GROMACS .gro file of C-alpha atoms in nm:
model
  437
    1UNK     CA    1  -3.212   3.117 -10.282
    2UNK     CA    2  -3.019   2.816 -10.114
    3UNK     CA    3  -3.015   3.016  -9.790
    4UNK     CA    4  -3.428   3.019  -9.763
    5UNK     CA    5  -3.394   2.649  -9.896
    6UNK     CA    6  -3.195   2.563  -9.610
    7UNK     CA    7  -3.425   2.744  -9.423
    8UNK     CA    8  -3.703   2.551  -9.474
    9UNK     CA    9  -3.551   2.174  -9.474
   10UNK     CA   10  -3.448   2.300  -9.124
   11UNK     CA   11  -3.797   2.412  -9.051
   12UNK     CA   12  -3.907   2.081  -9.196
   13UNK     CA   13  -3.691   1.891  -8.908
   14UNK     CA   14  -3.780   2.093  -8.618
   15UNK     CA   15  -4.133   2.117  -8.684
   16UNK     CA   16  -4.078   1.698  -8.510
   17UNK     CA   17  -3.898   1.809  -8.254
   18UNK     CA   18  -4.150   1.905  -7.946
   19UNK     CA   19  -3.819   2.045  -7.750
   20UNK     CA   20  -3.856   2.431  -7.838
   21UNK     CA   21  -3.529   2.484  -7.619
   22UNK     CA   22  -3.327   2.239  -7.918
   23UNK     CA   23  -3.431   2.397  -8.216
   24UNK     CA   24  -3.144   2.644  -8.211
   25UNK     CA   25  -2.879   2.402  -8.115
   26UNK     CA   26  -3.059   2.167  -8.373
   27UNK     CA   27  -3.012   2.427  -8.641
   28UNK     CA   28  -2.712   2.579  -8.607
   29UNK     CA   29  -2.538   2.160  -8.573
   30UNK     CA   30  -2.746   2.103  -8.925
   31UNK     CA   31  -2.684   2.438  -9.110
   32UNK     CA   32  -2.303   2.370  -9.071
   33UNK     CA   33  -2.346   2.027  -9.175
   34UNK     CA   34  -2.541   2.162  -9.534
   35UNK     CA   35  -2.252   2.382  -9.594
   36UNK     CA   36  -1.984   2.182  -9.564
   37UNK     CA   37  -2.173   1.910  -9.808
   38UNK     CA   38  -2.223   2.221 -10.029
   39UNK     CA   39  -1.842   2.304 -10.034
   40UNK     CA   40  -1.777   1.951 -10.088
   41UNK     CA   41  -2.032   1.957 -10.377
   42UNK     CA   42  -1.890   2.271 -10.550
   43UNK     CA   43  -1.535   2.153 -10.542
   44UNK     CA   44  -1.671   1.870 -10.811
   45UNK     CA   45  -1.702   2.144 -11.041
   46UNK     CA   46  -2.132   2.211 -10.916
   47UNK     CA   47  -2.288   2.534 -10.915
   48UNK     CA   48  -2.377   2.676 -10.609
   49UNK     CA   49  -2.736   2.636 -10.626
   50UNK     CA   50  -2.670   2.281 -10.757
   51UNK     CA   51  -2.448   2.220 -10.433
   52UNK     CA   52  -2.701   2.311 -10.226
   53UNK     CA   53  -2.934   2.112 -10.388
   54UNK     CA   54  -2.757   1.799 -10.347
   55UNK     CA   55  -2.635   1.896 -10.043
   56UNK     CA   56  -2.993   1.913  -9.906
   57UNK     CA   57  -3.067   1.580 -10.093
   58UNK     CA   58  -2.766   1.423  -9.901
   59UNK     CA   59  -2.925   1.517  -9.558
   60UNK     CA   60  -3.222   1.295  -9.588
   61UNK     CA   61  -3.579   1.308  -9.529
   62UNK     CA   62  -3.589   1.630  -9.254
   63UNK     CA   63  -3.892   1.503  -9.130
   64UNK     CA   64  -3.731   1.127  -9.047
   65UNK     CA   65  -3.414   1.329  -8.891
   66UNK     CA   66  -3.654   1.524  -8.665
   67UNK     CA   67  -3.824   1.221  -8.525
   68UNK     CA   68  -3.492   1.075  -8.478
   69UNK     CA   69  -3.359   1.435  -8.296
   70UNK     CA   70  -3.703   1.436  -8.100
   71UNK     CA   71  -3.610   1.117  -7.899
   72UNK     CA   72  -3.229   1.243  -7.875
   73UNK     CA   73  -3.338   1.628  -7.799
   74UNK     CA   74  -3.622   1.553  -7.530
   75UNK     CA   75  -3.650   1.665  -7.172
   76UNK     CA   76  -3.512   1.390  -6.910
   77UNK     CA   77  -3.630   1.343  -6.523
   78UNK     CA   78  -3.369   1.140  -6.330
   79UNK     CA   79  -3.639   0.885  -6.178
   80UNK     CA   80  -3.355   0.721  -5.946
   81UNK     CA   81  -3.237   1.032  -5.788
   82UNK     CA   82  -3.602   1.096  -5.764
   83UNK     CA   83  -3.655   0.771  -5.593
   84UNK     CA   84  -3.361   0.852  -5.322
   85UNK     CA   85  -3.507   1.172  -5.261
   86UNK     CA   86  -3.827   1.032  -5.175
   87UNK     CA   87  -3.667   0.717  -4.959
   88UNK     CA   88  -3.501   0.978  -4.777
   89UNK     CA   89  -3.813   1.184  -4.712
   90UNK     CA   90  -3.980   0.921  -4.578
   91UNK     CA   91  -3.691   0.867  -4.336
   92UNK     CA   92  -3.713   1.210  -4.218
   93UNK     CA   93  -4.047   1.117  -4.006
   94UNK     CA   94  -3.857   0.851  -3.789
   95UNK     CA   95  -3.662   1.104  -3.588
   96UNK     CA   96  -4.005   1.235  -3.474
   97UNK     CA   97  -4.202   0.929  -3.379
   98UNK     CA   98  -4.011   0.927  -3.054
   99UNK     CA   99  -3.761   1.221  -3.118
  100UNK     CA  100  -3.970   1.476  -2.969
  101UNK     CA  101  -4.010   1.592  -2.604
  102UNK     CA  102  -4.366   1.610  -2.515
  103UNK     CA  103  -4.312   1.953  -2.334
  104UNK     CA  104  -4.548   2.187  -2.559
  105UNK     CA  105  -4.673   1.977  -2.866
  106UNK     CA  106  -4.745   1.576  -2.936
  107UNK     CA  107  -4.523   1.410  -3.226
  108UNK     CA  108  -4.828   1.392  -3.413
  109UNK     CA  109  -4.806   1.765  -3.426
  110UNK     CA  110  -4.502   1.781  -3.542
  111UNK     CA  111  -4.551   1.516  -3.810
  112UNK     CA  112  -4.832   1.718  -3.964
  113UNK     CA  113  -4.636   2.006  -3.966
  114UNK     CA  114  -4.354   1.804  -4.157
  115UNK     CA  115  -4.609   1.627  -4.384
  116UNK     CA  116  -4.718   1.977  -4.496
  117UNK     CA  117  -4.354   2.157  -4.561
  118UNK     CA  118  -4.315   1.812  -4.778
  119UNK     CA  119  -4.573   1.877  -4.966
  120UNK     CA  120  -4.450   2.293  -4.978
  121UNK     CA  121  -4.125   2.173  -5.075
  122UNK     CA  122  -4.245   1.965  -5.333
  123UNK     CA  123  -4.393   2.270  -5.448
  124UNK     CA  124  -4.059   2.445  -5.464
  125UNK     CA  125  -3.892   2.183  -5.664
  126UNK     CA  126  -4.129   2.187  -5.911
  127UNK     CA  127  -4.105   2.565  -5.924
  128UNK     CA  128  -3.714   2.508  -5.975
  129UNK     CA  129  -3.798   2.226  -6.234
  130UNK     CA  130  -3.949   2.365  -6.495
  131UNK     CA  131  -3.834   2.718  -6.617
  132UNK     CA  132  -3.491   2.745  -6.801
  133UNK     CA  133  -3.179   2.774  -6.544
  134UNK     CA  134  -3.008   2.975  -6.766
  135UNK     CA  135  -3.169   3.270  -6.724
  136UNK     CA  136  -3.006   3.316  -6.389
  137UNK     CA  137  -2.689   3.311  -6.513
  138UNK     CA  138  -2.617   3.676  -6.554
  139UNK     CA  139  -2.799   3.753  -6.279
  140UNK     CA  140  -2.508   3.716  -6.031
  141UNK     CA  141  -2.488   4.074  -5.936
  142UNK     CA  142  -2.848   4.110  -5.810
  143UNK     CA  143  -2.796   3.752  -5.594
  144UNK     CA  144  -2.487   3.843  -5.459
  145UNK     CA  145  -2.646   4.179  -5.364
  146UNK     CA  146  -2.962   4.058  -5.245
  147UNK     CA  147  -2.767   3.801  -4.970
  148UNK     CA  148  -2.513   4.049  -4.892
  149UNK     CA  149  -2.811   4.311  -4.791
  150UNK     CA  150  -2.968   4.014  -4.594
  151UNK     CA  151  -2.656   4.002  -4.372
  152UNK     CA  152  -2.623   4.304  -4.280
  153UNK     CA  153  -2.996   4.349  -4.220
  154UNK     CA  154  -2.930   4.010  -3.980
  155UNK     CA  155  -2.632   4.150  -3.791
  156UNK     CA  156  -2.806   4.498  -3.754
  157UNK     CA  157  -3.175   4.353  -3.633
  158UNK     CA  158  -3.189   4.023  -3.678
  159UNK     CA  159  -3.347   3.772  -3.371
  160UNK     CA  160  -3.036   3.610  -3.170
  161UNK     CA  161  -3.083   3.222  -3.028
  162UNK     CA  162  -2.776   3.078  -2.829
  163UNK     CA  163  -2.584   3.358  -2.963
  164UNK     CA  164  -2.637   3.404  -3.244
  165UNK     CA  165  -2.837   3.607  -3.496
  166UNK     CA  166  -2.987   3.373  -3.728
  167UNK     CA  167  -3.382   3.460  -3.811
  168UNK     CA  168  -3.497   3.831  -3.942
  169UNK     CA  169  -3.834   3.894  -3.877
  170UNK     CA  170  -4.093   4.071  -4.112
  171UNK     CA  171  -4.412   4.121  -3.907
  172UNK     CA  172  -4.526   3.756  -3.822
  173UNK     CA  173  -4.293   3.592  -4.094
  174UNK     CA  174  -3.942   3.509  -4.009
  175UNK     CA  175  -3.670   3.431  -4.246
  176UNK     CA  176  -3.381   3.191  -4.200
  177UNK     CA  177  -3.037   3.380  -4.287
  178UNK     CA  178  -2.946   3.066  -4.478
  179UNK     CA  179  -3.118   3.199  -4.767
  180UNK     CA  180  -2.805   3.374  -4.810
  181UNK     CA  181  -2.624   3.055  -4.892
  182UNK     CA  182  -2.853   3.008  -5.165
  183UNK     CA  183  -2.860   3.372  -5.321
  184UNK     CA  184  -2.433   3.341  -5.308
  185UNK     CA  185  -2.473   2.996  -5.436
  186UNK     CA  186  -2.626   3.152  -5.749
  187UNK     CA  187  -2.408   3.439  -5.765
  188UNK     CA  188  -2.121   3.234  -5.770
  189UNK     CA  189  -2.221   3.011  -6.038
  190UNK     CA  190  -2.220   3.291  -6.248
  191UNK     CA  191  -1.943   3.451  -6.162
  192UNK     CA  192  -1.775   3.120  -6.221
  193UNK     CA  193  -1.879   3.088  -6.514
  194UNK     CA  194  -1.697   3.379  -6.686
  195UNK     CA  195  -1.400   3.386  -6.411
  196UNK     CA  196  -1.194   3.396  -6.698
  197UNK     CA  197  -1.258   3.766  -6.800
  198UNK     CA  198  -1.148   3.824  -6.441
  199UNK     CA  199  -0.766   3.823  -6.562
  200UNK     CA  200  -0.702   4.216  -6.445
  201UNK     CA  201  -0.575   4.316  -6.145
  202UNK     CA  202  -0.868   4.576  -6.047
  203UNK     CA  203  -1.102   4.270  -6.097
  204UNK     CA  204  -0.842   3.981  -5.888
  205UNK     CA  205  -0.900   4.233  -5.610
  206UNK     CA  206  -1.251   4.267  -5.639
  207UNK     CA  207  -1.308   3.923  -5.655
  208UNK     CA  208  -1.126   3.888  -5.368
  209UNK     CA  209  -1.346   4.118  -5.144
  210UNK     CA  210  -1.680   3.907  -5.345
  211UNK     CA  211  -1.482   3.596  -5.167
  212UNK     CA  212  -1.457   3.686  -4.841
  213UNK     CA  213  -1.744   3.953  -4.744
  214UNK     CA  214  -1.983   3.702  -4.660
  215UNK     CA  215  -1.746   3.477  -4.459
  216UNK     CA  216  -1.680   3.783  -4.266
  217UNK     CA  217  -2.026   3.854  -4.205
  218UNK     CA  218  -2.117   3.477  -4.136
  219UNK     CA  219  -1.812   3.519  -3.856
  220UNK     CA  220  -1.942   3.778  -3.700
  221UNK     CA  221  -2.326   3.650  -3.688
  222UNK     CA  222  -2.126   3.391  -3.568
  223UNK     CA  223  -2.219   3.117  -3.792
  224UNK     CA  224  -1.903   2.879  -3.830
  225UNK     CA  225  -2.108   2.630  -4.028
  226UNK     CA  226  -2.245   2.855  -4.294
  227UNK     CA  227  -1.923   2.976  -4.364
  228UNK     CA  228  -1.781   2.659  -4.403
  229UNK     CA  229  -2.044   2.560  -4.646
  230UNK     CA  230  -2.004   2.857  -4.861
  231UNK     CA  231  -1.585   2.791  -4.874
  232UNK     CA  232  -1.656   2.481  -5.007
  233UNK     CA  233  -1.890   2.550  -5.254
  234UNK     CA  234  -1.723   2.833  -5.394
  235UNK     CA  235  -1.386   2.657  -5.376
  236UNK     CA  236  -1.548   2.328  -5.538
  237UNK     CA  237  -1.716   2.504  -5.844
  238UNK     CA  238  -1.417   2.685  -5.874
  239UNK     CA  239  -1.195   2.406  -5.918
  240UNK     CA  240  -1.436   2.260  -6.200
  241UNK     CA  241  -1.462   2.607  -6.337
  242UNK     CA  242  -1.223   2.576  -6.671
  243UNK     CA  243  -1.004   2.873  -6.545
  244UNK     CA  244  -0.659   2.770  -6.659
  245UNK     CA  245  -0.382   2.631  -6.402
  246UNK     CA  246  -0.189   2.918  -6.449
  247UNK     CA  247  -0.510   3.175  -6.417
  248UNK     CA  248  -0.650   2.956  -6.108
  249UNK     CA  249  -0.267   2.898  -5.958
  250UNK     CA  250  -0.268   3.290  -5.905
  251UNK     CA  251  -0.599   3.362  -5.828
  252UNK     CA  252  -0.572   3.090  -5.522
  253UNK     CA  253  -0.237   3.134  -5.381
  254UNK     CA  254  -0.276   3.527  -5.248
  255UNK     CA  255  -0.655   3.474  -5.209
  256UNK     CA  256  -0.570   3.156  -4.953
  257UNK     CA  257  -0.274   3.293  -4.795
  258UNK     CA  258  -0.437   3.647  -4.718
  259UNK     CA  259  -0.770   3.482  -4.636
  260UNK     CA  260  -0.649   3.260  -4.355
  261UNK     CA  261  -0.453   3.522  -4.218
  262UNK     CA  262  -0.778   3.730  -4.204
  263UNK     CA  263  -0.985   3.447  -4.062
  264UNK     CA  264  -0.746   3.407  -3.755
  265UNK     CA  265  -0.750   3.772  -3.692
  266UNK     CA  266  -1.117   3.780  -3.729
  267UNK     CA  267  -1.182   3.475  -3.482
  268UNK     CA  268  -0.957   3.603  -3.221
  269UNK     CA  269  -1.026   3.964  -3.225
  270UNK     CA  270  -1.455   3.905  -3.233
  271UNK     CA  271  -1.513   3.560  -3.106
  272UNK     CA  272  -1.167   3.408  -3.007
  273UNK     CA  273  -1.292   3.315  -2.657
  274UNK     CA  274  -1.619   3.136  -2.763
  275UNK     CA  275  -1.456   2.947  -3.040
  276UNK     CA  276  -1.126   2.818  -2.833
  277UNK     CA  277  -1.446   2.689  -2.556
  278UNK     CA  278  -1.555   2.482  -2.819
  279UNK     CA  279  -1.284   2.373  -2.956
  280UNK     CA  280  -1.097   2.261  -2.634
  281UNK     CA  281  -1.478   2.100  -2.545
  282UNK     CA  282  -1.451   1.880  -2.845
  283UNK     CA  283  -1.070   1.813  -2.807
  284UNK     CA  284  -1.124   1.712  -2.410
  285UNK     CA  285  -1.512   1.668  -2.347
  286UNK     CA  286  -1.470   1.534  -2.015
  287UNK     CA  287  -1.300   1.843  -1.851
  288UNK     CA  288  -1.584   2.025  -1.859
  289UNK     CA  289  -1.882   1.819  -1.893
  290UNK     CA  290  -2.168   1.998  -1.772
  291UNK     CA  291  -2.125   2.282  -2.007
  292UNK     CA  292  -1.926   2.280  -2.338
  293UNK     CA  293  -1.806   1.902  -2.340
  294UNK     CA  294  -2.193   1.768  -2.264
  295UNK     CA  295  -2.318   1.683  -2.545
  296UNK     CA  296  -1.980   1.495  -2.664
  297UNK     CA  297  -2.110   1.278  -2.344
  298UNK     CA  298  -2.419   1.243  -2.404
  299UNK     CA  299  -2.370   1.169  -2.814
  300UNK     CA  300  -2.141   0.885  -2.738
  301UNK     CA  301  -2.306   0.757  -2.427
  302UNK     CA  302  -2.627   0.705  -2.672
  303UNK     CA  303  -2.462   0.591  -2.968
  304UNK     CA  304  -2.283   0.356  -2.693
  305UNK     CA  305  -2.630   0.158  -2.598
  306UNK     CA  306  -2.746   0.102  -2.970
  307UNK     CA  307  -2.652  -0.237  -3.070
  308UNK     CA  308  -2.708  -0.363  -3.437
  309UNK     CA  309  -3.067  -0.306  -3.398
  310UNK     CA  310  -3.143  -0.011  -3.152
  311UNK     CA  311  -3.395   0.010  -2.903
  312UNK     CA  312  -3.714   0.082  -3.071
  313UNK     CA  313  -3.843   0.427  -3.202
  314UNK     CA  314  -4.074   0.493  -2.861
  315UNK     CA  315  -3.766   0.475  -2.646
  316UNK     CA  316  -3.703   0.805  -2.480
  317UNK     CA  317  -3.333   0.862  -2.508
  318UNK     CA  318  -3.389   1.134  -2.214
  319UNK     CA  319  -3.076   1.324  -2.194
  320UNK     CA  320  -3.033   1.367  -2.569
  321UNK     CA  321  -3.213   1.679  -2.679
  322UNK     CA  322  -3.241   1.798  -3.073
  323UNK     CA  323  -3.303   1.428  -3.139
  324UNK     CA  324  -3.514   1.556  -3.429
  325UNK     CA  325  -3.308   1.849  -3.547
  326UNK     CA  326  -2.939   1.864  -3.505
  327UNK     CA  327  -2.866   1.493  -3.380
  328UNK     CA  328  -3.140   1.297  -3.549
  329UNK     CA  329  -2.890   1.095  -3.664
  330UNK     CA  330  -2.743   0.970  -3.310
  331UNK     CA  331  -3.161   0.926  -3.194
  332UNK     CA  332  -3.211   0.652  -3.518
  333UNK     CA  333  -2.921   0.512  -3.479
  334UNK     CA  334  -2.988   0.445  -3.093
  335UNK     CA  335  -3.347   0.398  -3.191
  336UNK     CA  336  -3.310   0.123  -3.487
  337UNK     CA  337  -2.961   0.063  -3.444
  338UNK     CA  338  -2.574   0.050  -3.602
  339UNK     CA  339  -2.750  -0.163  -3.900
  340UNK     CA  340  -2.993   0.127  -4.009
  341UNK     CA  341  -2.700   0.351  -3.913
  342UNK     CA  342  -2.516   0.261  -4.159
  343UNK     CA  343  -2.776   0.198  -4.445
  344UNK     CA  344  -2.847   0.550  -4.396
  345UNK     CA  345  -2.497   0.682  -4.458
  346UNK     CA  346  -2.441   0.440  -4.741
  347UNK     CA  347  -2.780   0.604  -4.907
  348UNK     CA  348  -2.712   0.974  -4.859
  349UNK     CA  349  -2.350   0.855  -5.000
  350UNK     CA  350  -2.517   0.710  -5.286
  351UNK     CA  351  -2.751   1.027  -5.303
  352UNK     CA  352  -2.482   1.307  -5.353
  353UNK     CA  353  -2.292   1.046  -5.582
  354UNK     CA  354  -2.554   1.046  -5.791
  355UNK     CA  355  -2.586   1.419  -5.802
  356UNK     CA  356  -2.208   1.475  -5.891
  357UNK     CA  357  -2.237   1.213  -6.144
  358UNK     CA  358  -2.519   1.433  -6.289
  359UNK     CA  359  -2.294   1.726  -6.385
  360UNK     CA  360  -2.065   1.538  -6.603
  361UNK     CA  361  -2.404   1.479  -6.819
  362UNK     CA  362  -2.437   1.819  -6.933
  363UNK     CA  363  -2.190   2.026  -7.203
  364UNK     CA  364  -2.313   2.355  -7.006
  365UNK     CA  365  -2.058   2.471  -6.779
  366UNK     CA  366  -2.289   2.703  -6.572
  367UNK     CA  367  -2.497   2.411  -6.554
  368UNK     CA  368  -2.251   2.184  -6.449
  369UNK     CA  369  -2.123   2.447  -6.205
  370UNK     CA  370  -2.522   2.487  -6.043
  371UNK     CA  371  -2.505   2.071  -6.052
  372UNK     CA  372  -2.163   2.070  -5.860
  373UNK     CA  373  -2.203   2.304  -5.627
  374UNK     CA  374  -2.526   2.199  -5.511
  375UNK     CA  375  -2.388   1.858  -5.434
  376UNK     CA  376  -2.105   2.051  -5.196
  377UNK     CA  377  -2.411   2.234  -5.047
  378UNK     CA  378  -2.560   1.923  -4.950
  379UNK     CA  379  -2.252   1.674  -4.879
  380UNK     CA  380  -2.106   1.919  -4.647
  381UNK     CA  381  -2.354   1.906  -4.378
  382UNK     CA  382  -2.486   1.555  -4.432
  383UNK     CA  383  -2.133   1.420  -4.349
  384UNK     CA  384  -2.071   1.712  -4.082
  385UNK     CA  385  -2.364   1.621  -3.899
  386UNK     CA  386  -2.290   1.242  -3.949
  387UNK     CA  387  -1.934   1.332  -3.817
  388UNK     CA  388  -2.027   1.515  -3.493
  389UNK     CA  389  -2.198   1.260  -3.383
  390UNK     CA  390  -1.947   1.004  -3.384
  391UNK     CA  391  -1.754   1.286  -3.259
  392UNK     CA  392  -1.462   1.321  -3.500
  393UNK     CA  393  -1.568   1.694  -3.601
  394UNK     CA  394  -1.673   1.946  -3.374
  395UNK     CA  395  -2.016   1.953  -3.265
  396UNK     CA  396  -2.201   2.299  -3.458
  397UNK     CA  397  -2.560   2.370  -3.562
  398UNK     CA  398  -2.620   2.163  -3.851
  399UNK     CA  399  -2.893   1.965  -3.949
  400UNK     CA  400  -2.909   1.628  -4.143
  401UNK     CA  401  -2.988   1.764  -4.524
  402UNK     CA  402  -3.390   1.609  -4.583
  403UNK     CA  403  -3.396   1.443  -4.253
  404UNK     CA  404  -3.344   1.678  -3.975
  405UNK     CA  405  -3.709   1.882  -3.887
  406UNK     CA  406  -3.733   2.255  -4.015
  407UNK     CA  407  -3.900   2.420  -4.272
  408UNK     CA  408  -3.663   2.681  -4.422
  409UNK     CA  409  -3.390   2.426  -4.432
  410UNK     CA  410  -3.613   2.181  -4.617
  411UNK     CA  411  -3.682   2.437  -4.845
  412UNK     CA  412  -3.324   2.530  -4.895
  413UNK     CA  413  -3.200   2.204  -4.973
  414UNK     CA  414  -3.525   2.133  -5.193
  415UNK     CA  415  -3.461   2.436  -5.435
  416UNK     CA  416  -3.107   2.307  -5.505
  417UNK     CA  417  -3.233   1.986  -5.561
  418UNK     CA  418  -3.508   2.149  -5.803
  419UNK     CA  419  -3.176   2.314  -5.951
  420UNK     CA  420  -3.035   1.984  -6.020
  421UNK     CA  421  -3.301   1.810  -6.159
  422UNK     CA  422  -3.350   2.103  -6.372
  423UNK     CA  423  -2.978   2.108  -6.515
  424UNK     CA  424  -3.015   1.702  -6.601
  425UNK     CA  425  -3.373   1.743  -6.758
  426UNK     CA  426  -3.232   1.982  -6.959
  427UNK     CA  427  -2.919   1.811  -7.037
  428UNK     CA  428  -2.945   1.745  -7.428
  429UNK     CA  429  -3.171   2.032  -7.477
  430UNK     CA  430  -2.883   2.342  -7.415
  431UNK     CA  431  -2.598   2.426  -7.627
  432UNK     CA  432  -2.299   2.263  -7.522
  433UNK     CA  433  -2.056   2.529  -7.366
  434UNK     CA  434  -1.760   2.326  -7.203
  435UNK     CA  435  -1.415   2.369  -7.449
  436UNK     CA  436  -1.180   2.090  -7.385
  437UNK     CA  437  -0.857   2.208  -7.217
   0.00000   0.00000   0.00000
């Protein structure tokens, strides 16, 4: 009897609350509330029916607590990071005003062709938007297997450029191997988020092998960037993963110690020589600048004639190529100068800081994992590419995260971004999941 009156006073309050994804959270916060009042109730010598009773009575109206749990339980869009996003995109057609070498196709071309994977990407946010991220959670397996497969399809047949094997072609359609760093990005999330029931040996070691396959694979391609995206990410959202100091103490010490061991023998038994070129081009650019140490010239011969206000965006820069790819950040800051230059680097700063600052909003820990890894996904690049061009990191094929030109890395970045928003839209909607240590 005073369970199916419960029953419907709940029903009563969530009939207010348009937020179908609260109602259990709603109900299972209020059904604990009515029976404490209950025990309270019977301890004054009521009846149990009576208890219940009053204890209902206590609550309230249940339709006044719904609308008040409607405006606390509703679906959020962060406008401001939403606002960034779209600064940012409009950016991203400077670098191809005058960016582009008029060998095959106008910059007009190339603008359409960037106006339309905008308005594709904005497709694929939306698509990330609205569904509930949870869903992928324990899905890890099939991600993880899905960009392992996509590796070793690459390595096996996929189309080398400079080197190395980056695209894999399917008839006319070619697919960027950076999809991988998505497909591990959601594999990991999951993974992270129950790394504690990985407390036996038999599951340290395969966790260990989960780790480092794909850096392996990315060494081989070679791709020195994508690995180094991936060890961050997987490093970050482990260190925000709730494993205990103890648990995450020796998990990281053999997993470090044997993995760097592994890298150097990796890089100097399969691509020692190439790596040590660039390296000792980046150290000392100048003793062999018409190969490996050019473009350290070039970069800091260009960044060299900007001034506070550049030189205009129809200013050939000449000897700078990838002005609208890799080193669209050196072309705007020669073309508009050190003062746009640096209101650039202050916005993506302010971008990714508002993303991390997003992932303390939510009580889910796989969403706050998707939320914090996706900001390492996109930090890493935007300040490596930043870097390389003033020439404190080596210089490596990276592009500027929004900015740079290129489809399948526009829609890369745009589904975590769709990720993102999704985790703070649905922020006081999901169950709260993080335990305080």
């Amino acid at each position: 009897m005073s369970f199916a009156a419960f029953e419907e006073f709940l029903r009563k309050v969530t009939s207010k609350v348009k937020s179908k994804g609260a109602h259990g959270m709603i109900k299972k916060e209020l059904h604990s509330h009515l029976v404490e009042l209950s025990q309270s109730f019977q301890k004054r010598d009521s009846s149990k029916e009576e208890a219940d009773k009053k204890a209902i009575k206590e609550m309230g109206n249940p339709f006044t607590i719904g609308e008040n749990l409607n405006r606390l339980h509703k679906p959020r869009m962060d406008w401001i990071l939403i606002a960034l996003f779209l600064i940012i995109a409009g950016i991203s057609f400077l670098p191809l005003v005058g960016g582009i070498e008029e060998v095959f196709e106008s910059s007009l071309y190339f603008m359409q062709r960037h106006a339309i994977w905008y308005t594709l990407a904005t497709f694929v946010i939306l698509g990330f938007l609205f569904f509930d991220y949870r869903k992928l959670k324990n899905l890890w397996m099939f991600f993880y297997g899905s960009g392992l497969l996509i590796l070793l399809y690459t390595y096996s047949f996929g189309i080398t450029i400079n080197g190395a094997a980056r695209w894999m072609a399917f008839g006319g359609f070619h697919v960027d191997v950076t999809i991988t760093l998505f497909l591990f990005f959601l594999a990991w999330a999951g993974i992270m988020n129950k790394i504690n029931e990985f407390n036996r040996v038999k599951k340290q070691v395969l966790l260990f092998f989960l780790f480092w396959t794909p850096i392996f694979f990315y060494m081989l391609l070679p791709h020195f960037m994508l690995s180094i995206i991936y060890f961050c990410y997987v490093l970050t959202m482990f260190a925000f993963s709730q494993v205990p100091k103890k648990f995450a103490m020796k998990l990281a010490t053999p997993f470090l110690t044997v993995g760097i061991v592994f890298i150097i023998i990796i890089t100097l038994t399969f691509r020692g020589t190439y790596l040590f070129h660039r390296l000792f081009a980046f150290i000392n650019p100048s003793a062999n600048p018409n190969e490996e140490g050019y473009m350290y010239i070039v970069v800091r011969d260009i960044l060299s004639q900007a001034g506070w206000f550049g030189n205009g965006l129809y200013t050939q820069t000449g000897s700078l190529p990838f002005a609208h790819t890799d080193f669209a950040f050196p072309y705007l800051v020669y073309s508009l100068g050190w003062l746009f230059g640096i209101s650039l680097c202050l916005l993506l700063l302010i971008f990714i800081s508002r993303i991390a600052l997003n992932a303390f909003k939510t009580k889910d820990l796989y969403g706050r994992l998707l939320v914090i890894g996706g900001a390492t996904i996109i930090s890493v690049p935007a300040f490596w590419n930043i870097l390389m061009g003033f020439g404190i990191v080596p210089i490596m094929a990276v592009s500027l995260p929004f900015i740079s030109y290129g489809g399948s890395m526009l829609f890369f970045y745009s589904a975590i971004l769709g990720l993102i928003l999704n985790v703070y839209r649905r922020k006081d909607i999901v169950e709260p999941t993080i335990v305080k240590l």
